[in-house]
PDB file of C-alpha atoms in Angstrom:
ATOM      1  CA  MET A   1      -0.588   8.686  22.135  1.00 41.00           C
ATOM      2  CA  SER A   2       0.064  12.394  22.395  1.00 46.00           C
ATOM      3  CA  ASP A   3      -2.563  14.783  21.102  1.00 53.00           C
ATOM      4  CA  HIS A   4       0.104  16.448  18.978  1.00 58.00           C
ATOM      5  CA  TRP A   5       2.459  15.016  16.401  1.00 59.00           C
ATOM      6  CA  THR A   6       5.943  16.475  16.161  1.00 60.00           C
ATOM      7  CA  ILE A   7       8.482  16.344  13.311  1.00 57.00           C
ATOM      8  CA  PRO A   8      11.281  15.329  13.543  1.00 54.00           C
ATOM      9  CA  THR A   9      11.683  12.886  16.408  1.00 57.00           C
ATOM     10  CA  THR A  10      13.925  10.113  15.048  1.00 58.00           C
ATOM     11  CA  PRO A  11      17.524  10.321  13.793  1.00 65.00           C
ATOM     12  CA  LEU A  12      16.938   8.199  10.693  1.00 79.00           C
ATOM     13  CA  PRO A  13      13.855   8.152   8.480  1.00 93.00           C
ATOM     14  CA  LEU A  14      11.865   4.951   8.244  1.00 97.00           C
ATOM     15  CA  PRO A  15      11.611   3.307   4.826  1.00 98.00           C
ATOM     16  CA  THR A  16       8.466   3.265   2.725  1.00 98.00           C
ATOM     17  CA  TYR A  17       6.887   0.155   1.233  1.00 98.00           C
ATOM     18  CA  PHE A  18       4.698  -0.898  -1.629  1.00 98.00           C
ATOM     19  CA  ILE A  19       3.270  -4.296  -0.761  1.00 97.00           C
ATOM     20  CA  SER A  20       1.230  -6.717  -2.812  1.00 96.00           C
ATOM     21  CA  HIS A  21      -1.334  -7.614  -0.178  1.00 94.00           C
ATOM     22  CA  GLY A  22      -2.650 -10.874  -1.646  1.00 88.00           C
ATOM     23  CA  GLY A  23      -6.221 -12.034  -2.125  1.00 89.00           C
ATOM     24  CA  GLY A  24      -9.127 -11.430   0.226  1.00 92.00           C
ATOM     25  CA  PRO A  25      -8.820 -12.561   3.861  1.00 96.00           C
ATOM     26  CA  TRP A  26      -6.107 -15.145   3.093  1.00 94.00           C
ATOM     27  CA  PRO A  27      -4.410 -15.192   6.544  1.00 96.00           C
ATOM     28  CA  TRP A  28      -7.641 -16.608   8.015  1.00 96.00           C
ATOM     29  CA  MET A  29      -8.088 -19.185   5.225  1.00 95.00           C
ATOM     30  CA  LYS A  30      -4.704 -20.877   5.001  1.00 89.00           C
ATOM     31  CA  ASP A  31      -6.289 -24.301   4.557  1.00 85.00           C
ATOM     32  CA  GLN A  32      -8.063 -23.050   1.423  1.00 86.00           C
ATOM     33  CA  MET A  33      -5.678 -20.314   0.218  1.00 82.00           C
ATOM     34  CA  SER A  34      -2.209 -21.806   0.447  1.00 76.00           C
ATOM     35  CA  ASP A  35      -0.550 -19.646  -2.234  1.00 85.00           C
ATOM     36  CA  PHE A  36       0.602 -16.941   0.139  1.00 92.00           C
ATOM     37  CA  GLU A  37       3.400 -18.536   2.154  1.00 93.00           C
ATOM     38  CA  ALA A  38       6.102 -16.382   0.539  1.00 94.00           C
ATOM     39  CA  LEU A  39       4.022 -13.240   1.001  1.00 96.00           C
ATOM     40  CA  GLU A  40       3.413 -14.153   4.626  1.00 96.00           C
ATOM     41  CA  ALA A  41       7.149 -14.613   5.210  1.00 96.00           C
ATOM     42  CA  SER A  42       7.942 -11.239   3.629  1.00 97.00           C
ATOM     43  CA  LEU A  43       5.387  -9.443   5.787  1.00 97.00           C
ATOM     44  CA  GLN A  44       6.556 -11.190   8.942  1.00 97.00           C
ATOM     45  CA  ALA A  45      10.124 -10.073   8.119  1.00 97.00           C
ATOM     46  CA  MET A  46       9.198  -6.382   7.914  1.00 96.00           C
ATOM     47  CA  PRO A  47       9.590  -5.429  11.600  1.00 97.00           C
ATOM     48  CA  GLN A  48      13.091  -6.860  11.874  1.00 95.00           C
ATOM     49  CA  ALA A  49      14.111  -5.420   8.499  1.00 96.00           C
ATOM     50  CA  ILE A  50      12.964  -1.952   9.574  1.00 96.00           C
ATOM     51  CA  GLY A  51      14.867  -2.290  12.834  1.00 93.00           C
ATOM     52  CA  ALA A  52      12.636   0.023  14.868  1.00 93.00           C
ATOM     53  CA  THR A  53       9.034  -0.052  15.982  1.00 96.00           C
ATOM     54  CA  PRO A  54       7.093   2.605  14.059  1.00 97.00           C
ATOM     55  CA  LYS A  55       5.358   5.222  16.156  1.00 97.00           C
ATOM     56  CA  ALA A  56       2.458   4.980  13.719  1.00 98.00           C
ATOM     57  CA  ILE A  57       1.602   3.538  10.303  1.00 98.00           C
ATOM     58  CA  LEU A  58       0.067   5.450   7.399  1.00 98.00           C
ATOM     59  CA  VAL A  59      -1.511   3.183   4.783  1.00 98.00           C
ATOM     60  CA  ILE A  60      -2.597   4.115   1.272  1.00 98.00           C
ATOM     61  CA  SER A  61      -4.859   1.238   0.283  1.00 97.00           C
ATOM     62  CA  GLY A  62      -5.973   0.236  -3.181  1.00 97.00           C
ATOM     63  CA  HIS A  63      -9.452  -0.157  -1.674  1.00 97.00           C
ATOM     64  CA  TRP A  64     -10.162   3.489  -0.824  1.00 98.00           C
ATOM     65  CA  GLN A  65     -10.769   6.118  -3.479  1.00 97.00           C
ATOM     66  CA  GLU A  66     -12.410   9.506  -2.975  1.00 98.00           C
ATOM     67  CA  SER A  67     -13.052  12.522  -5.185  1.00 97.00           C
ATOM     68  CA  THR A  68     -10.891  14.494  -2.705  1.00 98.00           C
ATOM     69  CA  LEU A  69      -8.029  13.103  -0.643  1.00 98.00           C
ATOM     70  CA  SER A  70      -9.329  11.881   2.706  1.00 98.00           C
ATOM     71  CA  LEU A  71      -7.814  10.683   5.967  1.00 98.00           C
ATOM     72  CA  SER A  72      -9.294   8.313   8.521  1.00 98.00           C
ATOM     73  CA  SER A  73      -9.427  10.263  11.777  1.00 98.00           C
ATOM     74  CA  ALA A  74     -11.275   7.951  14.175  1.00 98.00           C
ATOM     75  CA  ALA A  75      -9.596   7.120  17.474  1.00 98.00           C
ATOM     76  CA  GLN A  76     -10.916   3.540  17.209  1.00 98.00           C
ATOM     77  CA  PRO A  77     -11.511   2.756  13.533  1.00 98.00           C
ATOM     78  CA  PRO A  78     -14.129   0.099  12.713  1.00 98.00           C
ATOM     79  CA  MET A  79     -13.602  -2.833  10.332  1.00 98.00           C
ATOM     80  CA  ILE A  80     -14.608  -2.798   6.654  1.00 98.00           C
ATOM     81  CA  TYR A  81     -15.062  -6.269   5.179  1.00 97.00           C
ATOM     82  CA  ASP A  82     -14.791  -5.219   1.555  1.00 94.00           C
ATOM     83  CA  TYR A  83     -14.700  -8.702   0.063  1.00 92.00           C
ATOM     84  CA  SER A  84     -17.453 -11.115  -0.830  1.00 91.00           C
ATOM     85  CA  GLY A  85     -18.064 -14.826  -1.057  1.00 92.00           C
ATOM     86  CA  PHE A  86     -15.791 -15.882   1.800  1.00 95.00           C
ATOM     87  CA  PRO A  87     -16.616 -17.989   4.901  1.00 96.00           C
ATOM     88  CA  ALA A  88     -18.609 -16.397   7.700  1.00 97.00           C
ATOM     89  CA  HIS A  89     -15.687 -16.301  10.130  1.00 96.00           C
ATOM     90  CA  THR A  90     -13.766 -13.918   7.836  1.00 97.00           C
ATOM     91  CA  TYR A  91     -16.451 -11.303   8.479  1.00 97.00           C
ATOM     92  CA  ARG A  92     -15.733 -11.439  12.202  1.00 97.00           C
ATOM     93  CA  VAL A  93     -11.990 -10.780  11.908  1.00 97.00           C
ATOM     94  CA  GLN A  94     -10.800  -7.953  14.141  1.00 98.00           C
ATOM     95  CA  TYR A  95      -7.670  -5.833  13.889  1.00 98.00           C
ATOM     96  CA  PRO A  96      -8.092  -3.590  16.937  1.00 98.00           C
ATOM     97  CA  ALA A  97      -5.230  -1.165  16.323  1.00 98.00           C
ATOM     98  CA  PRO A  98      -6.011   2.373  17.473  1.00 98.00           C
ATOM     99  CA  GLY A  99      -6.311   5.240  15.053  1.00 98.00           C
ATOM    100  CA  SER A 100      -4.622   8.579  15.634  1.00 98.00           C
ATOM    101  CA  PRO A 101      -6.633  11.767  15.190  1.00 97.00           C
ATOM    102  CA  ALA A 102      -3.440  13.720  15.950  1.00 97.00           C
ATOM    103  CA  LEU A 103      -1.519  12.047  13.135  1.00 97.00           C
ATOM    104  CA  ALA A 104      -4.449  12.457  10.762  1.00 98.00           C
ATOM    105  CA  GLU A 105      -4.407  16.183  11.512  1.00 97.00           C
ATOM    106  CA  GLN A 106      -0.641  16.369  10.998  1.00 97.00           C
ATOM    107  CA  VAL A 107      -0.924  14.642   7.619  1.00 98.00           C
ATOM    108  CA  ARG A 108      -3.739  16.990   6.682  1.00 98.00           C
ATOM    109  CA  GLU A 109      -1.548  19.971   7.541  1.00 97.00           C
ATOM    110  CA  LEU A 110       1.355  18.654   5.457  1.00 98.00           C
ATOM    111  CA  LEU A 111      -0.899  18.074   2.467  1.00 98.00           C
ATOM    112  CA  SER A 112      -2.709  21.384   2.838  1.00 98.00           C
ATOM    113  CA  SER A 113       0.617  23.229   3.039  1.00 97.00           C
ATOM    114  CA  ALA A 114       1.577  21.595  -0.263  1.00 98.00           C
ATOM    115  CA  GLY A 115      -1.627  22.804  -1.887  1.00 97.00           C
ATOM    116  CA  PHE A 116      -3.744  19.658  -1.674  1.00 98.00           C
ATOM    117  CA  ALA A 117      -7.393  19.672  -0.658  1.00 97.00           C
ATOM    118  CA  VAL A 118      -7.949  17.002   1.972  1.00 98.00           C
ATOM    119  CA  ASN A 119     -10.812  15.903   4.220  1.00 97.00           C
ATOM    120  CA  LEU A 120     -10.865  14.166   7.585  1.00 98.00           C
ATOM    121  CA  ASN A 121     -13.221  11.193   7.816  1.00 98.00           C
ATOM    122  CA  PRO A 122     -14.017  10.153  11.417  1.00 97.00           C
ATOM    123  CA  ARG A 123     -16.134   7.196  10.255  1.00 97.00           C
ATOM    124  CA  ARG A 124     -13.689   5.455   7.935  1.00 98.00           C
ATOM    125  CA  GLY A 125     -12.482   2.046   9.131  1.00 97.00           C
ATOM    126  CA  PHE A 126      -9.746  -0.391   8.124  1.00 98.00           C
ATOM    127  CA  ASP A 127     -10.385  -2.034   4.747  1.00 98.00           C
ATOM    128  CA  HIS A 128      -8.742  -5.329   3.899  1.00 97.00           C
ATOM    129  CA  GLY A 129      -5.906  -3.606   2.035  1.00 97.00           C
ATOM    130  CA  THR A 130      -4.905  -2.383   5.491  1.00 98.00           C
ATOM    131  CA  PHE A 131      -5.923  -4.950   8.069  1.00 98.00           C
ATOM    132  CA  VAL A 132      -4.853  -8.048   6.121  1.00 98.00           C
ATOM    133  CA  PRO A 133      -1.137  -7.222   5.704  1.00 98.00           C
ATOM    134  CA  LEU A 134      -0.868  -5.489   9.078  1.00 98.00           C
ATOM    135  CA  ALA A 135      -2.368  -8.472  10.874  1.00 98.00           C
ATOM    136  CA  VAL A 136       0.552 -10.512   9.511  1.00 98.00           C
ATOM    137  CA  ALA A 137       3.328  -7.924   9.941  1.00 98.00           C
ATOM    138  CA  TYR A 138       2.156  -6.445  13.273  1.00 98.00           C
ATOM    139  CA  PRO A 139      -0.290  -8.953  14.799  1.00 98.00           C
ATOM    140  CA  GLU A 140      -0.218  -7.284  18.223  1.00 98.00           C
ATOM    141  CA  ALA A 141      -2.254  -4.400  16.719  1.00 98.00           C
ATOM    142  CA  THR A 142      -0.772  -1.878  19.147  1.00 98.00           C
ATOM    143  CA  ILE A 143       0.676   0.631  16.647  1.00 98.00           C
ATOM    144  CA  PRO A 144      -1.692   3.479  15.675  1.00 98.00           C
ATOM    145  CA  VAL A 145      -2.863   3.272  12.057  1.00 98.00           C
ATOM    146  CA  VAL A 146      -4.249   5.992   9.792  1.00 98.00           C
ATOM    147  CA  GLN A 147      -5.462   5.472   6.234  1.00 98.00           C
ATOM    148  CA  LEU A 148      -5.016   7.992   3.412  1.00 98.00           C
ATOM    149  CA  SER A 149      -7.285   7.616   0.409  1.00 98.00           C
ATOM    150  CA  MET A 150      -6.298   7.839  -3.209  1.00 98.00           C
ATOM    151  CA  GLN A 151      -7.867  10.522  -5.361  1.00 97.00           C
ATOM    152  CA  ARG A 152     -10.259   8.919  -7.790  1.00 95.00           C
ATOM    153  CA  ASP A 153      -8.647  10.217 -10.983  1.00 95.00           C
ATOM    154  CA  TYR A 154      -5.603   8.012 -10.213  1.00 97.00           C
ATOM    155  CA  ASP A 155      -3.238  10.607 -11.702  1.00 98.00           C
ATOM    156  CA  PRO A 156       0.345   9.327 -11.248  1.00 98.00           C
ATOM    157  CA  ALA A 157       2.012  12.759 -10.986  1.00 98.00           C
ATOM    158  CA  PHE A 158      -0.568  13.876  -8.416  1.00 98.00           C
ATOM    159  CA  HIS A 159       0.036  10.853  -6.193  1.00 98.00           C
ATOM    160  CA  LEU A 160       3.811  11.078  -6.522  1.00 98.00           C
ATOM    161  CA  ALA A 161       3.496  14.677  -5.305  1.00 98.00           C
ATOM    162  CA  VAL A 162       1.298  13.525  -2.419  1.00 98.00           C
ATOM    163  CA  GLY A 163       4.102  11.210  -1.392  1.00 98.00           C
ATOM    164  CA  GLN A 164       6.628  14.031  -1.543  1.00 98.00           C
ATOM    165  CA  ALA A 165       4.393  16.178   0.669  1.00 98.00           C
ATOM    166  CA  ILE A 166       4.144  13.553   3.406  1.00 98.00           C
ATOM    167  CA  ALA A 167       7.800  12.463   3.285  1.00 98.00           C
ATOM    168  CA  PRO A 168       8.641  14.339   6.552  1.00 97.00           C
ATOM    169  CA  LEU A 169       6.522  11.788   8.418  1.00 97.00           C
ATOM    170  CA  ARG A 170       9.286   9.253   7.890  1.00 97.00           C
ATOM    171  CA  GLN A 171      11.567  11.318  10.120  1.00 95.00           C
ATOM    172  CA  ALA A 172       8.873  11.255  12.795  1.00 95.00           C
ATOM    173  CA  GLY A 173       8.831   7.474  12.944  1.00 96.00           C
ATOM    174  CA  VAL A 174       5.798   6.966  10.717  1.00 98.00           C
ATOM    175  CA  LEU A 175       5.884   3.930   8.432  1.00 98.00           C
ATOM    176  CA  ILE A 176       4.310   4.756   5.053  1.00 98.00           C
ATOM    177  CA  ILE A 177       2.853   1.740   3.265  1.00 98.00           C
ATOM    178  CA  GLY A 178       1.253   1.645  -0.165  1.00 98.00           C
ATOM    179  CA  SER A 179      -0.915  -1.476  -0.203  1.00 98.00           C
ATOM    180  CA  GLY A 180      -2.077  -2.848  -3.528  1.00 97.00           C
ATOM    181  CA  LEU A 181      -0.944  -5.486  -6.015  1.00 95.00           C
ATOM    182  CA  SER A 182       1.735  -5.322  -8.674  1.00 96.00           C
ATOM    183  CA  TYR A 183      -0.617  -7.314 -10.928  1.00 92.00           C
ATOM    184  CA  HIS A 184      -4.368  -6.847 -10.580  1.00 91.00           C
ATOM    185  CA  ASN A 185      -6.425  -8.369 -13.371  1.00 87.00           C
ATOM    186  CA  LEU A 186      -8.910 -10.708 -11.731  1.00 75.00           C
ATOM    187  CA  ARG A 187     -10.251 -11.790 -15.112  1.00 78.00           C
ATOM    188  CA  GLN A 188      -6.868 -13.028 -16.224  1.00 77.00           C
ATOM    189  CA  LEU A 189      -5.236 -15.287 -13.654  1.00 82.00           C
ATOM    190  CA  GLY A 190      -3.481 -18.630 -13.893  1.00 82.00           C
ATOM    191  CA  PRO A 191      -1.346 -19.655 -16.902  1.00 87.00           C
ATOM    192  CA  GLN A 192      -2.852 -16.978 -19.144  1.00 85.00           C
ATOM    193  CA  ALA A 193      -1.450 -14.324 -16.794  1.00 85.00           C
ATOM    194  CA  LYS A 194       2.110 -15.605 -17.009  1.00 88.00           C
ATOM    195  CA  GLN A 195       3.314 -13.558 -19.963  1.00 92.00           C
ATOM    196  CA  PRO A 196       1.677 -10.189 -19.202  1.00 93.00           C
ATOM    197  CA  SER A 197       2.429 -10.317 -15.474  1.00 95.00           C
ATOM    198  CA  HIS A 198       6.088 -11.184 -16.077  1.00 95.00           C
ATOM    199  CA  GLN A 199       6.460  -8.462 -18.695  1.00 96.00           C
ATOM    200  CA  PHE A 200       5.006  -5.799 -16.453  1.00 97.00           C
ATOM    201  CA  ASP A 201       6.841  -7.037 -13.365  1.00 96.00           C
ATOM    202  CA  GLN A 202      10.147  -6.853 -15.227  1.00 97.00           C
ATOM    203  CA  TRP A 203       9.443  -3.252 -16.256  1.00 97.00           C
ATOM    204  CA  LEU A 204       8.290  -2.321 -12.757  1.00 98.00           C
ATOM    205  CA  THR A 205      11.313  -3.875 -11.049  1.00 98.00           C
ATOM    206  CA  GLU A 206      13.751  -2.193 -13.413  1.00 98.00           C
ATOM    207  CA  THR A 207      12.033   1.169 -12.983  1.00 98.00           C
ATOM    208  CA  LEU A 208      11.873   1.018  -9.188  1.00 98.00           C
ATOM    209  CA  CYS A 209      15.233  -0.594  -8.464  1.00 98.00           C
ATOM    210  CA  THR A 210      17.552   1.019 -11.020  1.00 98.00           C
ATOM    211  CA  MET A 211      16.106   4.539 -11.225  1.00 97.00           C
ATOM    212  CA  LYS A 212      15.403   7.274  -8.704  1.00 96.00           C
ATOM    213  CA  GLY A 213      14.560  10.959  -8.543  1.00 97.00           C
ATOM    214  CA  MET A 214      12.746  12.710 -11.356  1.00 97.00           C
ATOM    215  CA  MET A 215      13.815  10.081 -13.893  1.00 97.00           C
ATOM    216  CA  ARG A 216      11.853   7.455 -11.981  1.00 98.00           C
ATOM    217  CA  HIS A 217       8.942   9.831 -11.481  1.00 98.00           C
ATOM    218  CA  HIS A 218       8.810  10.503 -15.217  1.00 97.00           C
ATOM    219  CA  GLN A 219       8.902   6.806 -15.984  1.00 97.00           C
ATOM    220  CA  LEU A 220       6.075   6.086 -13.566  1.00 98.00           C
ATOM    221  CA  THR A 221       3.871   8.826 -15.002  1.00 98.00           C
ATOM    222  CA  ARG A 222       4.094   6.878 -18.271  1.00 97.00           C
ATOM    223  CA  TRP A 223       3.399   3.494 -16.670  1.00 97.00           C
ATOM    224  CA  SER A 224       0.472   2.730 -18.978  1.00 97.00           C
ATOM    225  CA  GLN A 225       2.881   2.676 -21.934  1.00 96.00           C
ATOM    226  CA  ALA A 226       4.931  -0.140 -20.397  1.00 96.00           C
ATOM    227  CA  SER A 227       4.767  -3.626 -21.851  1.00 92.00           C
ATOM    228  CA  ALA A 228       1.482  -5.374 -20.915  1.00 95.00           C
ATOM    229  CA  ALA A 229       0.589  -2.507 -18.565  1.00 96.00           C
ATOM    230  CA  ARG A 230      -3.139  -2.463 -19.246  1.00 96.00           C
ATOM    231  CA  MET A 231      -3.304  -6.235 -19.125  1.00 92.00           C
ATOM    232  CA  ALA A 232      -1.689  -6.116 -15.689  1.00 94.00           C
ATOM    233  CA  HIS A 233      -3.874  -3.216 -14.529  1.00 96.00           C
ATOM    234  CA  PRO A 234      -7.114  -2.740 -16.499  1.00 94.00           C
ATOM    235  CA  GLN A 235      -7.894  -0.251 -13.733  1.00 94.00           C
ATOM    236  CA  GLU A 236      -4.959   1.071 -11.737  1.00 95.00           C
ATOM    237  CA  ASP A 237      -6.484   1.267  -8.268  1.00 96.00           C
ATOM    238  CA  HIS A 238      -4.031  -1.338  -6.948  1.00 97.00           C
ATOM    239  CA  LEU A 239      -1.016   0.343  -8.549  1.00 98.00           C
ATOM    240  CA  VAL A 240      -1.622   3.943  -7.420  1.00 98.00           C
ATOM    241  CA  PRO A 241      -0.555   3.331  -3.776  1.00 98.00           C
ATOM    242  CA  LEU A 242       2.908   2.643  -5.198  1.00 98.00           C
ATOM    243  CA  PHE A 243       3.167   6.218  -6.454  1.00 98.00           C
ATOM    244  CA  VAL A 244       2.686   7.631  -2.960  1.00 98.00           C
ATOM    245  CA  ALA A 245       5.294   5.284  -1.476  1.00 98.00           C
ATOM    246  CA  VAL A 246       7.764   6.236  -4.229  1.00 98.00           C
ATOM    247  CA  GLY A 247       7.057   9.945  -3.895  1.00 98.00           C
ATOM    248  CA  ALA A 248       7.834   9.793  -0.179  1.00 98.00           C
ATOM    249  CA  ALA A 249      11.237   8.261  -1.011  1.00 98.00           C
ATOM    250  CA  THR A 250      12.018  10.128  -4.209  1.00 97.00           C
ATOM    251  CA  ASN A 251      15.794   9.874  -4.121  1.00 96.00           C
ATOM    252  CA  GLU A 252      16.093   6.322  -2.777  1.00 97.00           C
ATOM    253  CA  LEU A 253      16.388   3.227  -4.927  1.00 97.00           C
ATOM    254  CA  GLY A 254      13.861   0.471  -4.494  1.00 98.00           C
ATOM    255  CA  ASP A 255      14.624  -3.028  -3.293  1.00 97.00           C
ATOM    256  CA  ARG A 256      12.377  -5.948  -4.225  1.00 98.00           C
ATOM    257  CA  VAL A 257      11.516  -7.607  -0.914  1.00 97.00           C
ATOM    258  CA  TYR A 258       8.959 -10.128  -2.143  1.00 96.00           C
ATOM    259  CA  HIS A 259       8.592 -11.889  -5.470  1.00 96.00           C
ATOM    260  CA  GLU A 260       7.150 -15.032  -6.895  1.00 92.00           C
ATOM    261  CA  ASP A 261       6.714 -16.196 -10.463  1.00 91.00           C
ATOM    262  CA  ALA A 262       3.671 -18.436 -10.343  1.00 86.00           C
ATOM    263  CA  LEU A 263       1.062 -17.137  -7.914  1.00 86.00           C
ATOM    264  CA  PHE A 264      -2.338 -18.628  -8.789  1.00 84.00           C
ATOM    265  CA  GLY A 265      -0.606 -20.852 -11.318  1.00 85.00           C
ATOM    266  CA  GLY A 266       1.222 -18.195 -13.324  1.00 89.00           C
ATOM    267  CA  VAL A 267       1.173 -14.665 -11.945  1.00 92.00           C
ATOM    268  CA  ALA A 268       4.417 -12.777 -11.290  1.00 94.00           C
ATOM    269  CA  VAL A 269       3.951 -10.506  -8.288  1.00 96.00           C
ATOM    270  CA  SER A 270       6.301  -8.328  -6.219  1.00 97.00           C
ATOM    271  CA  SER A 271       6.608  -5.955  -3.263  1.00 98.00           C
ATOM    272  CA  PHE A 272       9.205  -3.198  -2.849  1.00 98.00           C
ATOM    273  CA  ARG A 273      10.935  -1.220  -0.136  1.00 98.00           C
ATOM    274  CA  PHE A 274      12.397   2.282  -0.544  1.00 98.00           C
ATOM    275  CA  GLY A 275      15.023   3.604   1.849  1.00 94.00           C
TER     276      GLY A 275
END
């Protein structure tokens, strides 16, 4: 890894993704958490669908919020086991991908140039919104990974603008992934989640896959007015990564790359690609 990141370096920009990353450490509990076969297949299909090996991956995880935007800048990020109540072996999982201080600095410069305050955090490790899906999509763990936090106010317009500011990274071979869940109400799962999750998923899919540009941005800033929105996301931490992925692909229609109608006995859930 060079100590400097240059833009551009690739002829075609990489896509961006919003992925529903599933529940807890599911890839290491397949005998007990068997609901994620379709999600696993969609994540395993990502490398071939992209068609090129990313030079690095930038993840916005629904598990990292700060009062000011922050970037993980460690060369060898540690693991963060931010789940509870799972078997002991899931707290020994390792995803030994390197970090990239050079990329973290480049992202900081892009955001600062766009007027955003941003901090570098040399202690931040990979939370499970990052290491779980990447361990399935890129199990070799050889691609450098940097995490970008959300800002704690969860403002949609702010995070769409963050995505626009970092869009040039796509031309440099950086894969931008928003990692969250399209439905995240842990108190309402199973059959009782069927109606609200389907209503919100229908709105989300229509918004992402039939709109683009400022029309889509405007629609997303009003997401909480969508049908069943606050039932799907009582708190929007797992939705906000989507805004960054969309902002980085403002003028490109979305494509639903993962969907199922009855996760956990009733939940509709989806992932999307842009570009």
